[in-house]
């Protein structure tokens, strides 16, 4: 059976780091993940995914991320249940994170937070747009790591008609 989850989203609040009675670190957090399509009014809706991470990675996540941090996670779906104080059974579905990656530098995260505050936006209201990318990276027109190879646009014939091919 396959139970694998890959998510990219922003933290809705600072991770909540706690320790079990045996001393294991556990952090819980919620990721806001935009859907790939727009609703009737042209806006991207978001899903809010509850996540949990254990041990040393939990401490690392809590130390290096905060509300609004862009985060990539890999993990698995887990369901559990418990009885609340009113005696009702509560079912919980969450992602147990096995690995994570911070997807922007701390300075980018702080700059985005400062820009949002100066414009009156909360961090969760901000969108990544082509305009914001150009402002952050200049208007060179290409994404980092997508340089055009030297031979692109070359009009020379690239077919090899020699008979030294191994097949």
XYZ file of N, CA and C in Angstrom:
501
model
N 0.832 -1.185 0.000
C 0.000 0.000 0.000
C 0.874 1.244 0.000
N 0.373 2.292 -0.604
C 1.109 3.554 -0.664
C 0.365 4.602 0.152
N 1.070 5.226 1.050
C 0.536 6.334 1.839
C 1.626 7.397 1.875
N 1.635 8.255 0.873
C 2.679 9.259 0.737
C 2.043 10.612 0.438
N 2.475 11.639 1.142
C 1.931 12.984 0.988
C 3.080 13.952 0.754
N 2.926 14.827 -0.230
C 3.877 15.907 -0.485
C 3.066 17.199 -0.543
N 3.411 18.161 0.301
C 2.684 19.429 0.366
C 3.655 20.598 0.342
N 3.215 21.693 -0.261
C 3.935 22.962 -0.190
C 2.914 24.014 0.209
N 3.211 24.716 1.289
C 2.294 25.749 1.753
C 2.961 26.642 2.777
N 2.173 27.530 3.338
C 2.675 28.473 4.344
C 2.084 28.134 5.710
N 2.912 28.307 6.741
C 2.445 28.085 8.107
C 1.400 29.133 8.472
N 0.299 28.691 9.063
C -0.756 29.623 9.456
C -0.466 30.293 10.794
N 0.414 29.693 11.588
C 0.860 30.272 12.857
C 2.178 29.603 13.221
N 2.827 30.088 14.247
C 4.080 29.478 14.685
C 3.833 28.026 15.091
N 4.779 27.119 14.796
C 4.614 25.726 15.230
C 4.512 25.647 16.750
N 3.711 24.706 17.229
C 3.512 24.500 18.661
C 4.386 23.324 19.095
N 5.513 23.615 19.746
C 6.457 22.584 20.179
C 6.148 22.177 21.606
N 6.018 20.866 21.822
C 5.782 20.309 23.153
C 6.661 19.087 23.335
N 6.665 18.573 24.555
C 7.437 17.368 24.857
C 6.530 16.359 25.540
N 6.679 15.096 25.137
C 5.906 14.033 25.772
C 6.481 13.766 27.156
N 5.782 12.949 27.948
C 6.270 12.628 29.288
C 7.592 11.863 29.233
N 7.861 11.189 28.118
C 9.136 10.479 27.971
C 10.231 11.371 27.390
N 9.921 12.643 27.098
C 10.923 13.589 26.638
C 11.037 13.745 25.136
N 10.178 13.095 24.359
C 10.228 13.240 22.898
C 9.579 14.552 22.476
N 10.255 15.262 21.580
C 9.709 16.518 21.056
C 8.644 16.209 20.018
N 7.569 16.991 20.035
C 6.513 16.886 19.026
C 6.017 18.299 18.727
N 5.926 18.610 17.445
C 5.429 19.929 17.039
C 4.211 19.734 16.152
N 3.206 20.561 16.372
C 2.024 20.553 15.516
C 1.941 21.901 14.817
N 1.430 21.869 13.591
C 1.294 23.092 12.816
C 0.264 22.865 11.727
N -0.186 23.950 11.135
C -1.145 23.892 10.038
C -0.541 24.578 8.826
N -0.633 23.898 7.675
C -0.164 24.458 6.409
C -1.353 24.938 5.603
N -1.279 26.152 5.093
C -2.267 26.664 4.140
C -1.736 26.348 2.748
N -2.474 25.520 2.012
C -2.050 25.058 0.690
C -3.071 25.529 -0.331
N -2.629 26.354 -1.280
C -3.537 26.847 -2.319
C -3.967 25.722 -3.242
N -5.223 25.756 -3.651
C -5.723 24.822 -4.658
C -5.251 25.271 -6.034
N -5.209 24.349 -6.981
C -4.679 24.647 -8.315
C -5.663 25.381 -9.210
N -6.870 25.578 -8.773
C -7.885 26.217 -9.612
C -8.496 27.385 -8.854
N -9.211 28.233 -9.584
C -9.841 29.395 -8.964
C -11.334 29.149 -8.788
N -11.926 29.851 -7.847
C -13.367 29.749 -7.627
C -14.094 30.694 -8.582
N -15.397 30.839 -8.419
C -16.210 31.659 -9.322
C -15.773 33.125 -9.334
N -15.215 33.611 -8.233
C -14.773 35.008 -8.190
C -13.310 35.176 -8.606
N -12.675 34.110 -9.084
C -11.315 34.206 -9.603
C -10.216 34.096 -8.566
N -10.554 33.716 -7.341
C -9.564 33.595 -6.274
C -9.191 32.137 -6.046
N -7.946 31.923 -5.624
C -7.517 30.581 -5.237
C -7.988 30.322 -3.811
N -8.709 29.242 -3.608
C -9.073 28.850 -2.257
C -7.918 28.049 -1.669
N -7.884 27.944 -0.359
C -6.804 27.219 0.305
C -7.385 26.121 1.177
N -6.634 25.051 1.297
C -6.940 23.999 2.255
C -5.992 24.176 3.433
N -6.479 23.911 4.625
C -5.681 24.052 5.831
C -5.440 22.654 6.380
N -4.195 22.197 6.258
C -3.832 20.816 6.548
C -3.108 20.753 7.889
N -3.655 19.966 8.828
C -3.015 19.772 10.126
C -1.866 18.782 9.987
N -0.724 19.138 10.589
C 0.482 18.322 10.482
C 1.099 18.129 11.864
N 1.851 17.038 12.007
C 2.594 16.760 13.233
C 3.970 16.229 12.841
N 4.989 16.622 13.593
C 6.360 16.176 13.339
C 7.004 15.850 14.683
N 7.858 14.832 14.707
C 8.395 14.303 15.952
C 9.907 14.465 16.070
N 10.399 14.377 17.298
C 11.797 14.325 17.696
C 12.616 15.540 17.235
N 13.856 15.320 16.842
C 14.763 16.420 16.489
C 14.224 17.285 15.348
N 13.633 16.699 14.291
C 13.062 17.565 13.248
C 11.988 18.519 13.783
N 11.263 18.107 14.814
C 10.250 18.984 15.414
C 10.913 20.203 16.043
N 12.024 19.981 16.745
C 12.740 21.101 17.360
C 13.330 22.028 16.294
N 13.877 21.429 15.240
C 14.451 22.230 14.156
C 13.383 23.087 13.492
N 12.239 22.479 13.190
C 11.141 23.224 12.567
C 10.703 24.383 13.460
N 10.539 24.116 14.745
C 10.087 25.159 15.667
C 11.111 26.292 15.788
N 12.396 25.966 15.685
C 13.446 26.982 15.831
C 13.639 27.840 14.589
N 13.355 27.291 13.404
C 13.688 27.996 12.164
C 12.488 28.438 11.336
N 11.294 28.253 11.827
C 10.126 28.679 11.054
C 9.163 29.439 11.954
N 8.290 30.177 11.298
C 7.280 30.948 12.023
C 6.090 31.155 11.098
N 5.078 31.816 11.587
C 3.890 32.089 10.787
C 4.291 32.697 9.445
N 3.746 32.140 8.354
C 4.020 32.652 7.023
C 5.168 31.983 6.303
N 5.955 31.160 6.992
C 7.092 30.489 6.362
C 6.607 29.548 5.269
N 7.256 29.617 4.099
C 6.960 28.705 2.996
C 7.697 27.401 3.263
N 6.940 26.303 3.301
C 7.468 25.027 3.764
C 7.048 23.914 2.824
N 7.968 23.020 2.518
C 7.649 21.796 1.792
C 7.750 20.634 2.761
N 6.766 19.746 2.752
C 6.787 18.598 3.655
C 6.522 17.309 2.883
N 7.114 16.232 3.386
C 6.852 14.885 2.892
C 6.448 14.064 4.104
N 5.387 13.295 3.969
C 4.933 12.497 5.097
C 3.857 11.522 4.689
N 3.011 11.189 5.654
C 1.932 10.228 5.407
C 0.678 10.667 6.152
N -0.462 10.252 5.645
C -1.748 10.531 6.301
C -1.929 9.548 7.453
N -2.395 10.060 8.572
C -2.684 9.199 9.713
C -4.014 9.620 10.323
N -4.809 8.651 10.705
C -6.053 8.935 11.414
C -5.951 8.351 12.815
N -6.581 9.018 13.746
C -6.631 8.551 15.131
C -7.909 9.066 15.754
N -8.218 8.564 16.915
C -9.408 9.042 17.617
C -9.122 9.079 19.113
N -9.898 9.907 19.794
C -9.808 9.994 21.245
C -11.164 10.428 21.776
N -11.372 10.230 23.078
C -12.605 10.668 23.729
C -12.350 12.014 24.399
N -13.153 13.020 24.043
C -12.976 14.346 24.636
C -13.582 14.371 26.040
N -13.403 15.455 26.801
C -13.919 15.521 28.176
C -15.439 15.355 28.278
N -16.163 15.637 27.181
C -17.614 15.464 27.195
C -18.016 14.022 26.886
N -17.035 13.156 26.702
C -17.315 11.754 26.439
C -17.597 11.433 24.980
N -17.393 12.374 24.092
C -17.636 12.138 22.668
C -16.355 11.673 21.989
N -16.496 10.768 21.049
C -15.356 10.300 20.271
C -15.023 11.341 19.212
N -13.758 11.762 19.148
C -13.283 12.749 18.180
C -12.299 12.050 17.247
N -12.525 12.199 15.938
C -11.646 11.606 14.933
C -10.760 12.696 14.346
N -9.489 12.384 14.197
C -8.509 13.345 13.700
C -7.776 12.723 12.516
N -7.656 13.498 11.443
C -6.830 13.114 10.300
C -5.747 14.166 10.163
N -4.495 13.726 10.085
C -3.379 14.658 10.014
C -2.255 14.057 9.183
N -1.330 14.908 8.788
C -0.139 14.457 8.074
C 0.984 14.301 9.094
N 1.551 13.106 9.163
C 2.734 12.880 9.987
C 3.938 13.177 9.099
N 4.628 14.257 9.400
C 5.727 14.735 8.561
C 6.984 13.928 8.868
N 7.568 13.381 7.818
C 8.811 12.630 7.952
C 10.017 13.469 7.559
N 9.795 14.464 6.690
C 10.882 15.323 6.230
C 10.283 16.667 5.828
N 11.049 17.727 5.999
C 10.566 19.040 5.581
C 11.722 19.849 5.029
N 11.374 20.897 4.293
C 12.383 21.812 3.764
C 11.827 23.225 3.786
N 12.638 24.150 4.282
C 12.296 25.565 4.214
C 12.541 26.010 2.779
N 11.545 26.610 2.144
C 11.618 26.906 0.718
C 11.953 28.354 0.394
N 12.267 29.144 1.398
C 12.750 30.498 1.167
C 13.702 30.844 2.292
N 14.591 31.764 2.014
C 15.555 32.160 3.037
C 14.852 32.953 4.135
N 15.495 33.021 5.262
C 14.926 33.781 6.374
C 14.753 35.245 5.982
N 15.711 35.805 5.225
C 15.603 37.215 4.827
C 14.421 37.426 3.883
N 14.161 36.469 2.973
C 12.995 36.587 2.095
C 11.712 36.544 2.910
N 11.663 35.651 3.881
C 10.482 35.515 4.726
C 10.254 36.793 5.526
N 11.326 37.354 6.102
C 11.189 38.586 6.882
C 10.826 39.768 5.990
N 11.408 39.823 4.783
C 11.095 40.905 3.849
C 9.632 40.827 3.432
N 9.142 39.624 3.140
C 7.752 39.450 2.740
C 6.828 39.871 3.872
N 7.195 39.533 5.105
C 6.384 39.933 6.244
C 6.365 41.435 6.436
N 7.519 42.075 6.236
C 7.590 43.536 6.382
C 6.812 44.231 5.276
N 6.903 43.724 4.038
C 6.155 44.326 2.933
C 4.654 44.197 3.165
N 4.225 43.037 3.649
C 2.804 42.833 3.897
C 2.291 43.744 4.986
N 3.100 43.937 6.023
C 2.679 44.812 7.113
C 2.582 46.256 6.639
N 3.508 46.677 5.772
C 3.473 48.063 5.306
C 2.309 48.310 4.361
N 1.821 47.269 3.703
C 0.683 47.420 2.792
C -0.651 47.129 3.477
N -0.596 46.701 4.736
C -1.830 46.404 5.444
C -2.354 45.003 5.190
N -1.524 44.108 4.638
C -1.946 42.732 4.399
C -1.395 41.842 5.495
N -2.166 40.836 5.855
C -1.611 39.805 6.714
C -0.790 38.880 5.837
N 0.081 38.088 6.432
C 0.942 37.215 5.641
C 0.140 36.188 4.862
N -0.981 35.733 5.379
C -1.749 34.719 4.671
C -2.541 35.300 3.521
N -2.677 36.632 3.438
C -3.408 37.242 2.339
C -2.522 37.502 1.133
N -1.205 37.431 1.310
C -0.305 37.754 0.217
C -0.261 36.605 -0.775
N -0.100 36.937 -2.045
C -0.012 35.944 -3.108
C 1.328 36.093 -3.806
N 1.868 34.993 -4.306
C 3.047 35.061 -5.151
C 2.573 35.319 -6.563
N 2.937 36.458 -7.119
C 2.526 36.826 -8.465
C 3.761 37.055 -9.317
N 3.617 37.019 -10.636
C 4.775 37.327 -11.484
C 5.361 38.700 -11.182
N 4.507 39.658 -10.849
C 4.998 40.997 -10.548
C 5.870 40.985 -9.300
N 5.444 40.266 -8.260
C 6.246 40.232 -7.042
C 7.553 39.486 -7.277
N 7.535 38.471 -8.154
C 8.769 37.764 -8.494
C 9.741 38.702 -9.197
N 9.237 39.498 -10.151
C 10.109 40.418 -10.875
C 10.670 41.487 -9.948
N 9.863 41.945 -8.996
C 10.360 42.939 -8.053
C 11.477 42.354 -7.201
N 11.320 41.098 -6.792
C 12.305 40.471 -5.921
C 13.561 40.050 -6.670
N 13.423 39.631 -7.938
C 14.553 39.055 -8.667
C 14.965 39.856 -9.891
N 14.379 41.015 -10.116
C 14.708 41.807 -11.298
C 13.890 41.339 -12.482
N 13.914 42.094 -13.545
C 13.067 41.802 -14.701
C 13.843 41.105 -15.803
N 14.763 40.186 -15.436
C 15.538 39.532 -16.465
C 14.726 38.536 -17.272
N 13.550 38.179 -16.843
C 12.638 37.379 -17.654
C 12.796 35.880 -17.529
N 13.790 35.399 -16.790
C 13.921 33.956 -16.622
C 13.986 33.633 -15.145
N 13.544 32.453 -14.815
C 13.641 31.979 -13.453
C 15.075 31.565 -13.170
N 15.522 31.657 -11.932
C 16.872 31.199 -11.615
C 17.006 29.721 -11.978
N 18.129 29.355 -12.556
C 18.362 27.962 -12.920
C 17.757 27.569 -14.249
N 17.196 28.514 -15.017
C 16.582 28.173 -16.304
C 17.249 28.943 -17.431
N 18.563 29.067 -17.372
C 19.281 29.788 -18.408
C 19.114 29.061 -19.737
N 19.132 29.818 -20.820
C 18.983 29.257 -22.158
C 20.328 28.685 -22.593
N 20.368 27.422 -23.075
C 21.630 26.837 -23.514
C 22.231 27.638 -24.663
N 23.563 27.527 -24.836
C 24.268 28.276 -25.870
C 23.729 27.986 -27.261
N 23.328 26.754 -27.524
C 22.909 26.364 -28.863
C 21.459 26.699 -29.162
N 20.722 27.233 -28.202
C 19.324 27.571 -28.445
C 19.248 28.691 -29.471
N 18.391 28.533 -30.452
C 18.210 29.545 -31.475
C 19.253 29.482 -32.573
N 20.160 28.537 -32.499
C 21.193 28.383 -33.514
C 20.567 27.754 -34.748
N 20.774 28.338 -35.930
C 20.131 27.860 -37.148
C 20.906 26.753 -37.844
N 21.998 26.302 -37.289
C 22.767 25.256 -37.960
C 22.028 23.940 -37.871
N 22.272 23.087 -38.832
C 21.628 21.777 -38.889
C 22.253 20.887 -37.823
N 21.449 20.364 -36.929
C 21.974 19.556 -35.844
C 21.883 18.066 -36.136
N 21.409 17.684 -37.319
C 21.314 16.258 -37.627
C 22.696 15.711 -37.933
N 22.927 14.508 -37.492
C 24.214 13.856 -37.710
C 23.998 12.738 -38.706
N 24.513 12.912 -39.905
C 24.282 11.926 -40.950
C 25.464 10.994 -41.119
N 26.364 10.991 -40.169
C 27.509 10.095 -40.304
C 27.083 8.671 -40.002
N 27.865 7.720 -40.499
C 27.524 6.307 -40.335
C 28.196 5.687 -39.129
N 28.700 6.483 -38.206
C 29.393 5.908 -37.061
C 28.477 5.720 -35.846
N 27.180 5.669 -36.059
C 26.240 5.451 -34.968
C 26.260 3.978 -34.570
N 26.122 3.674 -33.282
C 26.251 2.291 -32.816
C 25.021 1.424 -33.083
N 24.053 1.882 -33.833
C 22.871 1.051 -34.095
C 22.469 1.103 -35.532
